[in-house]
Amino acid sequence: MRVEAVRGMPDILPEETPLWQYVEAEVREAFAIYGYREIRTPIVERAELFSRGVGEATDIVHKEMYVFPDKKGQLLALRPEATASVVRAYIEHGLHARGGVAKLYYLGPMFRYEKPQKGRKRQFHQYGVEAIGSLDPALDAEVIDLAWYIMERLGLRREGLFLRLNSIGCPEDRPRYREALREHFVPHRERLCPDCQRRLEENPLRILDCKVPTCQEIARDAPRSVDYLCEGCRAHFRELLGYLDALGLAYEMDPKLVRGLDYYTRTVFELASRDLGAQDALLGGGRYDGLVEALGGPPTPGVGFAGGLERLILVLGVREPPDKCFRLIHGPDVYLLPVGEGEKIEALRILAQLRRAGIPSDMDYAGRSLRKRLQAAARSGARCALFLGEEELSRGEVKARDLASGEEEYVPVGELVDYLKRRG
Ligand code: AMP
């Protein structure tokens, strides 16, 4: 019986990987230009990291997390996101003691048991940044600017994108806002979906990002978090808007944007594409000023975002892959054709030599006839075929054929590298 891949966990095939590698390289370079350094945390963490960090009542933890006991019964989870892991590592390795702002980035697979659809998978890949150690709204602006810069580098037009922005205030503002939301939703309790009826008790903010149409309709004229901000949060948001204006970065205020993770405070944002339909968020982020403390570190503010590589690939996929992609595909430049079995050892030796000299080269291992192999060489896009015949080899030479012009010449084995490099 055939064993198939797990639903929602797709393979990324060789014809797709050049685009992935290109996007990953662009994202890494953008992060480095903005002063972020990579951190690599494990894919498996203790489950409680996410229930404490992301929040027990969130869909991500409550419904979507892959949780399993290890052989000693310790409850582990496949990471559903990386902010909690990065903050755990930040605390565990005392990165706060180094002073200044820790600017960290990551790239890698995440796991959520969601209903698979276009742009929504169970294994997906996120790129993201975390800037930990400053309350300055200029840092929020920098992080948002970085998000835009990534899109620019990838050649996505600004008009095709938009930034949703909101401030959800601090823990001091939250009880008043939560109460106002509860008052708004309680009269509609019966019409809310079963999940939102639970959310009404646990955390009514979560109702705002429910996707069920009736819940969305009831949420339409719900109280707005920006009307419940304390003076400090209001000033912080005002300053951020000033910086965004100064940077020429447009935004749309979205009072319903609360984001699906409990750790957010103050600024929350999403950069969305007008070309993507229902799952339009390319990336999302915001401030999490209480998270470091909640995970056992000293009170330390932070801000960051995470984006989905699958969605970026989707929006880029509608266009021609950029030329830069093709730098990452190494078809062979040179194709070796040992004429008989006897020449195979010499062919392997030459192949190893050419490759060590940085010349992409290959030969056929499928045991095909010389004619078939020559056809394969032409199809491979190689510029040059090297025939290794008994007679030539006994003279220490091979016959090189230019596959475009058909011209042939004999080249001493010892001079092959120079010869091929000279041909460029
Ligand atoms: P979140 O961690 O939920 O804030 O998501 C941040 C970004 O990750 C989203 O804007 C998407 O681009 C991407 N993303 C989240 N969940 C998925 C998923 N299941 N499949 C693909 N991309 C996802």
XYZ file of C-alpha atoms and ligand atoms in Angstrom:
447
model
C 0.000 0.000 0.000
C 1.177 3.482 -0.821
C 1.922 5.763 2.106
C 0.877 9.327 1.385
C 1.806 12.636 2.953
C -0.226 13.870 5.911
C -3.173 16.077 4.918
C -2.225 19.742 4.946
C 1.501 18.973 4.990
C 2.524 19.254 1.347
C 5.808 18.443 -0.310
C 7.628 21.296 -1.989
C 8.868 19.865 -5.269
C 12.126 20.581 -7.153
C 10.397 22.819 -9.675
C 9.055 24.961 -6.812
C 12.123 25.136 -4.574
C 14.071 27.717 -6.635
C 11.306 30.253 -5.970
C 11.317 29.320 -2.285
C 15.088 29.661 -2.067
C 14.921 33.013 -3.810
C 12.240 34.321 -1.427
C 14.078 32.993 1.614
C 17.318 34.633 0.474
C 15.582 37.982 -0.115
C 13.882 37.843 3.285
C 17.145 36.978 5.058
C 18.930 39.812 3.331
C 16.191 42.299 4.245
C 16.378 41.188 7.887
C 20.163 41.543 7.930
C 19.984 45.041 6.400
C 17.661 46.086 9.235
C 20.086 44.713 11.834
C 18.383 41.442 12.754
C 20.337 38.241 13.414
C 19.041 34.755 12.998
C 18.006 32.571 15.915
C 17.104 28.907 15.430
C 14.898 27.394 18.095
C 13.670 23.772 18.192
C 10.504 22.705 16.434
C 9.377 20.825 19.543
C 8.816 22.698 22.799
C 7.049 21.973 26.072
C 3.339 22.423 25.425
C 2.970 24.790 28.368
C 5.221 27.345 26.648
C 2.400 28.021 24.196
C -0.510 27.680 26.612
C 1.211 30.283 28.821
C 2.675 32.354 26.015
C 0.084 32.360 23.236
C -2.891 31.787 25.576
C -5.003 28.800 26.596
C -8.178 30.331 25.156
C -6.786 31.058 21.681
C -7.745 28.867 18.739
C -4.068 28.253 18.057
C -3.567 26.536 21.413
C -7.069 25.368 22.243
C -7.942 23.775 18.908
C -4.964 23.674 16.588
C -1.874 22.673 18.490
C -0.234 19.281 17.884
C 0.330 18.057 21.442
C 1.781 14.676 22.400
C 3.473 13.059 25.384
C 7.069 11.860 25.011
C 8.131 8.477 26.387
C 8.393 9.898 29.901
C 4.942 11.451 29.704
C 6.187 15.036 29.318
C 3.680 17.000 27.271
C 5.318 18.406 24.149
C 4.026 20.443 21.214
C 5.018 21.057 17.611
C 5.472 24.811 17.587
C 2.413 26.609 16.204
C 4.368 29.908 16.031
C 7.811 31.105 17.012
C 7.482 34.234 19.158
C 7.008 32.252 22.379
C 10.058 30.109 21.498
C 12.228 33.123 20.699
C 11.232 34.799 23.953
C 11.912 31.570 25.869
C 15.389 31.417 24.318
C 15.910 35.128 25.027
C 15.219 34.528 28.719
C 17.011 31.175 28.928
C 20.254 32.516 27.470
C 20.157 35.833 29.295
C 20.071 37.822 26.059
C 18.432 40.645 28.083
C 21.625 40.998 30.102
C 23.483 42.136 26.972
C 21.659 45.469 27.046
C 20.100 47.331 24.141
C 17.449 45.833 21.924
C 17.798 42.192 20.878
C 16.885 42.046 17.190
C 16.256 38.456 16.208
C 14.810 36.755 13.167
C 13.738 33.222 12.314
C 12.565 31.188 9.371
C 11.074 27.724 9.521
C 8.132 25.332 9.666
C 5.178 25.818 12.027
C 2.289 23.429 12.681
C -1.408 24.062 13.223
C -4.266 21.618 12.929
C -6.413 23.850 10.723
C -8.738 23.085 7.868
C -6.364 22.964 4.888
C -7.216 25.293 2.019
C -5.466 27.706 -0.323
C -2.882 29.602 1.716
C -3.722 27.666 4.879
C -1.798 24.493 5.643
C -1.087 22.308 8.652
C 2.642 22.528 8.129
C 3.521 25.965 6.866
C 6.570 28.190 6.969
C 6.994 31.496 8.692
C 9.627 34.179 8.513
C 9.557 36.659 11.338
C 11.355 39.156 13.530
C 11.329 39.968 17.210
C 12.776 43.231 18.564
C 12.923 42.788 22.321
C 13.818 45.480 24.849
C 12.210 48.797 23.886
C 8.878 50.539 24.274
C 9.737 53.148 21.659
C 6.965 53.479 19.052
C 9.739 54.263 16.533
C 10.639 50.569 16.825
C 7.050 49.597 15.944
C 7.401 51.855 12.910
C 10.729 50.244 12.000
C 9.242 46.773 12.167
C 6.323 47.832 9.951
C 8.744 49.521 7.562
C 10.734 46.275 7.383
C 7.548 44.390 6.464
C 6.970 46.810 3.582
C 10.617 46.630 2.550
C 10.414 42.852 2.153
C 7.442 43.255 -0.185
C 9.310 45.937 -2.176
C 12.378 43.720 -2.526
C 10.181 40.980 -3.899
C 8.744 43.396 -6.418
C 5.194 43.428 -5.037
C 3.406 46.642 -5.915
C 2.339 48.843 -3.012
C -1.096 49.345 -4.568
C -1.733 45.601 -4.354
C -1.092 45.618 -0.605
C -2.510 47.343 2.424
C -1.708 47.593 6.097
C -4.432 46.997 8.681
C -3.610 48.718 11.949
C -5.073 48.931 15.438
C -4.061 49.444 19.043
C -5.523 47.107 21.637
C -3.992 48.891 24.655
C -2.308 47.520 27.742
C -3.475 45.108 30.484
C -4.801 48.084 32.456
C -7.117 49.052 29.570
C -8.191 45.500 28.832
C -10.764 44.891 31.646
C -12.754 47.998 30.675
C -12.678 47.082 27.007
C -13.497 43.445 27.678
C -16.462 44.561 29.774
C -17.689 46.859 27.003
C -17.422 43.990 24.518
C -19.248 41.636 26.848
C -22.067 44.153 27.245
C -22.262 44.421 23.475
C -22.350 40.670 22.842
C -24.435 39.363 25.747
C -27.799 40.391 24.228
C -26.803 38.419 21.085
C -25.499 35.378 22.956
C -27.977 32.933 21.420
C -27.021 33.906 17.881
C -23.266 33.543 18.427
C -21.567 30.348 17.257
C -20.814 27.792 20.034
C -17.134 28.832 20.002
C -18.017 32.479 20.486
C -20.405 31.603 23.315
C -17.356 30.088 25.039
C -15.238 33.063 24.019
C -17.797 35.401 25.542
C -16.915 33.896 28.917
C -13.202 33.334 28.367
C -12.102 36.307 26.263
C -14.648 38.324 24.260
C -11.827 39.917 22.224
C -11.548 36.629 20.366
C -15.098 37.033 19.039
C -13.837 39.913 16.906
C -11.766 37.620 14.703
C -14.347 34.840 14.396
C -14.967 33.965 10.753
C -18.621 32.855 11.144
C -20.808 35.368 9.229
C -23.429 35.873 11.995
C -20.695 36.517 14.555
C -19.027 38.958 12.143
C -22.306 40.746 11.638
C -22.896 41.061 15.399
C -19.304 42.263 15.801
C -19.672 44.937 13.127
C -20.662 47.741 15.493
C -18.854 46.399 18.561
C -16.947 48.900 20.718
C -13.499 49.837 19.370
C -10.375 49.205 21.430
C -8.888 52.589 20.477
C -11.709 54.254 22.456
C -10.583 52.454 25.625
C -6.887 53.327 25.623
C -5.222 54.930 28.643
C -3.283 58.158 28.092
C 0.050 56.283 27.772
C -1.277 53.900 25.121
C -3.006 56.699 23.262
C 0.227 58.735 23.130
C 2.170 55.643 22.000
C -0.257 55.021 19.160
C -0.303 58.704 18.160
C 3.485 58.727 17.942
C 3.484 55.561 15.866
C 1.023 57.078 13.393
C 3.287 60.139 13.148
C 6.283 57.932 12.312
C 4.334 55.963 9.729
C 3.242 59.218 8.071
C 6.834 60.449 8.093
C 7.937 57.217 6.413
C 5.158 57.531 3.848
C 3.627 54.211 4.897
C -0.132 54.099 4.383
C -2.413 52.225 6.780
C -6.092 51.498 7.250
C -7.469 51.626 10.776
C -9.171 48.323 11.533
C -10.969 48.347 14.912
C -11.708 44.632 14.610
C -8.088 43.627 14.234
C -7.151 41.998 17.538
C -5.053 39.074 16.218
C -5.445 35.497 17.373
C -2.770 35.441 20.071
C -3.258 36.639 23.634
C 0.178 38.157 24.116
C -0.391 41.257 22.026
C -0.545 44.714 23.634
C -0.867 48.143 22.047
C 0.094 48.004 18.350
C -1.320 45.203 16.196
C -1.062 45.084 12.401
C -1.441 42.920 9.336
C -0.050 43.441 5.892
C -2.552 42.028 3.432
C -2.716 41.419 -0.300
C -5.633 42.471 -2.452
C -4.947 39.418 -4.681
C -5.374 36.671 -2.113
C -9.101 36.352 -1.342
C -10.208 35.081 2.073
C -6.752 34.291 3.460
C -5.339 37.678 2.523
C -2.899 38.311 5.394
C 0.690 38.097 4.184
C 2.034 38.795 7.641
C 0.860 39.903 11.039
C 2.420 41.230 14.171
C 2.441 43.704 16.949
C 3.678 44.509 20.419
C 3.874 42.027 23.268
C 5.018 44.041 26.263
C 3.964 41.445 28.857
C 5.210 38.261 27.212
C 8.787 38.157 28.513
C 7.543 38.559 32.076
C 4.730 36.028 31.563
C 7.363 33.468 30.545
C 9.474 34.116 33.643
C 11.845 36.857 32.462
C 12.253 40.431 33.700
C 9.559 42.889 32.545
C 10.684 43.602 28.961
C 8.666 44.986 26.055
C 8.875 43.603 22.545
C 7.497 43.967 19.046
C 7.624 41.791 15.955
C 5.813 40.125 13.090
C 5.499 36.786 11.344
C 4.586 36.111 7.749
C 3.717 32.986 5.857
C 6.089 31.931 3.071
C 3.282 29.959 1.349
C 1.253 33.143 0.942
C 4.239 35.076 -0.411
C 4.859 32.304 -2.919
C 1.181 32.436 -3.887
C 1.237 36.156 -4.632
C 4.571 35.891 -6.415
C 3.463 32.772 -8.294
C 1.008 34.724 -10.426
C 4.005 36.427 -12.022
C 7.001 35.048 -13.866
C 9.638 33.834 -11.404
C 12.341 36.492 -11.335
C 15.603 35.812 -13.138
C 17.356 35.638 -9.793
C 15.572 32.330 -9.133
C 17.464 30.681 -11.900
C 20.818 31.409 -10.311
C 19.809 28.772 -7.802
C 19.139 26.073 -10.356
C 22.296 24.336 -11.397
C 21.636 22.274 -14.451
C 24.912 20.693 -15.553
C 27.219 22.742 -17.778
C 29.075 19.630 -18.769
C 27.734 16.136 -19.469
C 30.054 13.154 -19.406
C 29.548 10.278 -21.806
C 31.734 7.263 -21.044
C 31.395 5.216 -24.220
C 31.655 1.774 -22.572
C 31.677 0.256 -19.070
C 35.487 0.309 -19.098
C 35.588 4.095 -19.172
C 33.291 4.514 -16.173
C 36.004 4.706 -13.536
C 37.800 7.452 -15.434
C 34.476 9.244 -15.908
C 33.807 9.204 -12.165
C 37.305 10.531 -11.501
C 36.912 13.380 -14.002
C 33.427 14.183 -12.708
C 34.707 14.526 -9.137
C 37.543 16.748 -10.395
C 35.276 19.062 -12.403
C 32.822 19.413 -9.543
C 35.590 20.292 -7.108
C 36.639 22.982 -9.560
C 33.083 24.375 -9.300
C 31.953 23.239 -12.740
C 28.380 21.850 -12.591
C 28.665 18.502 -14.322
C 26.793 15.221 -14.474
C 26.486 11.890 -16.211
C 23.845 9.254 -16.757
C 23.308 6.479 -14.229
C 20.224 4.930 -15.803
C 22.217 2.527 -17.947
C 20.958 3.934 -21.258
C 22.488 3.622 -24.716
C 25.032 6.220 -25.858
C 22.460 7.689 -28.262
C 19.860 8.074 -25.475
C 22.490 9.550 -23.185
C 23.472 12.094 -25.803
C 19.822 13.113 -26.130
C 19.617 13.452 -22.341
C 22.747 15.633 -22.415
C 21.162 17.959 -24.971
C 17.916 18.098 -22.973
C 19.739 18.838 -19.711
C 20.774 22.229 -21.060
C 24.502 21.375 -20.747
C 26.764 23.369 -23.055
C 29.345 20.687 -23.543
C 29.436 16.900 -23.801
C 32.621 14.996 -23.057
C 33.014 11.657 -24.835
C 35.287 9.235 -23.029
C 36.267 6.533 -25.500
C 38.857 3.811 -24.989
C 41.068 5.172 -27.726
C 41.014 8.818 -26.603
C 41.644 7.837 -22.999
C 44.633 5.709 -23.967
C 46.094 8.986 -25.343
C 45.095 10.789 -22.113
C 42.420 12.794 -23.926
C 38.659 13.195 -24.150
C 36.544 14.461 -27.038
C 34.645 17.646 -26.175
C 31.566 18.544 -28.220
C 29.940 21.946 -28.092
C 26.269 20.998 -27.872
C 25.090 24.203 -29.528
C 27.442 24.360 -32.529
C 28.330 20.675 -32.753
C 32.053 21.570 -32.949
C 34.415 18.977 -31.548
C 37.998 18.955 -30.304
C 40.279 16.705 -28.297
C 41.357 17.951 -24.883
C 44.019 16.403 -22.604
C 42.406 15.206 -19.356
C 44.899 17.265 -17.330
C 43.773 20.464 -19.063
C 40.027 19.874 -18.869
C 39.319 22.255 -16.001
C 41.209 25.112 -17.686
C 39.625 24.353 -21.022
C 36.063 24.342 -19.641
C 36.641 27.467 -17.574
C 38.108 29.269 -20.576
C 34.966 28.438 -22.551
C 33.064 30.145 -19.660
P -0.139 34.348 12.900
O 1.032 33.626 13.534
O -1.430 33.593 13.060
O -0.194 35.759 13.312
O 0.116 34.331 11.330
C 1.071 35.122 10.704
C 1.121 34.806 9.240
O 1.474 33.452 9.048
C -0.211 34.936 8.538
O -0.401 36.258 8.118
C -0.037 33.997 7.361
O 0.691 34.626 6.324
C 0.804 32.905 7.944
N -0.007 31.761 8.382
C -0.623 31.586 9.560
N -1.243 30.388 9.617
C -1.017 29.787 8.434
C -1.373 28.517 7.866
N -2.091 27.627 8.527
N -0.959 28.244 6.600
C -0.217 29.122 5.905
N 0.159 30.319 6.392
C -0.217 30.664 7.638
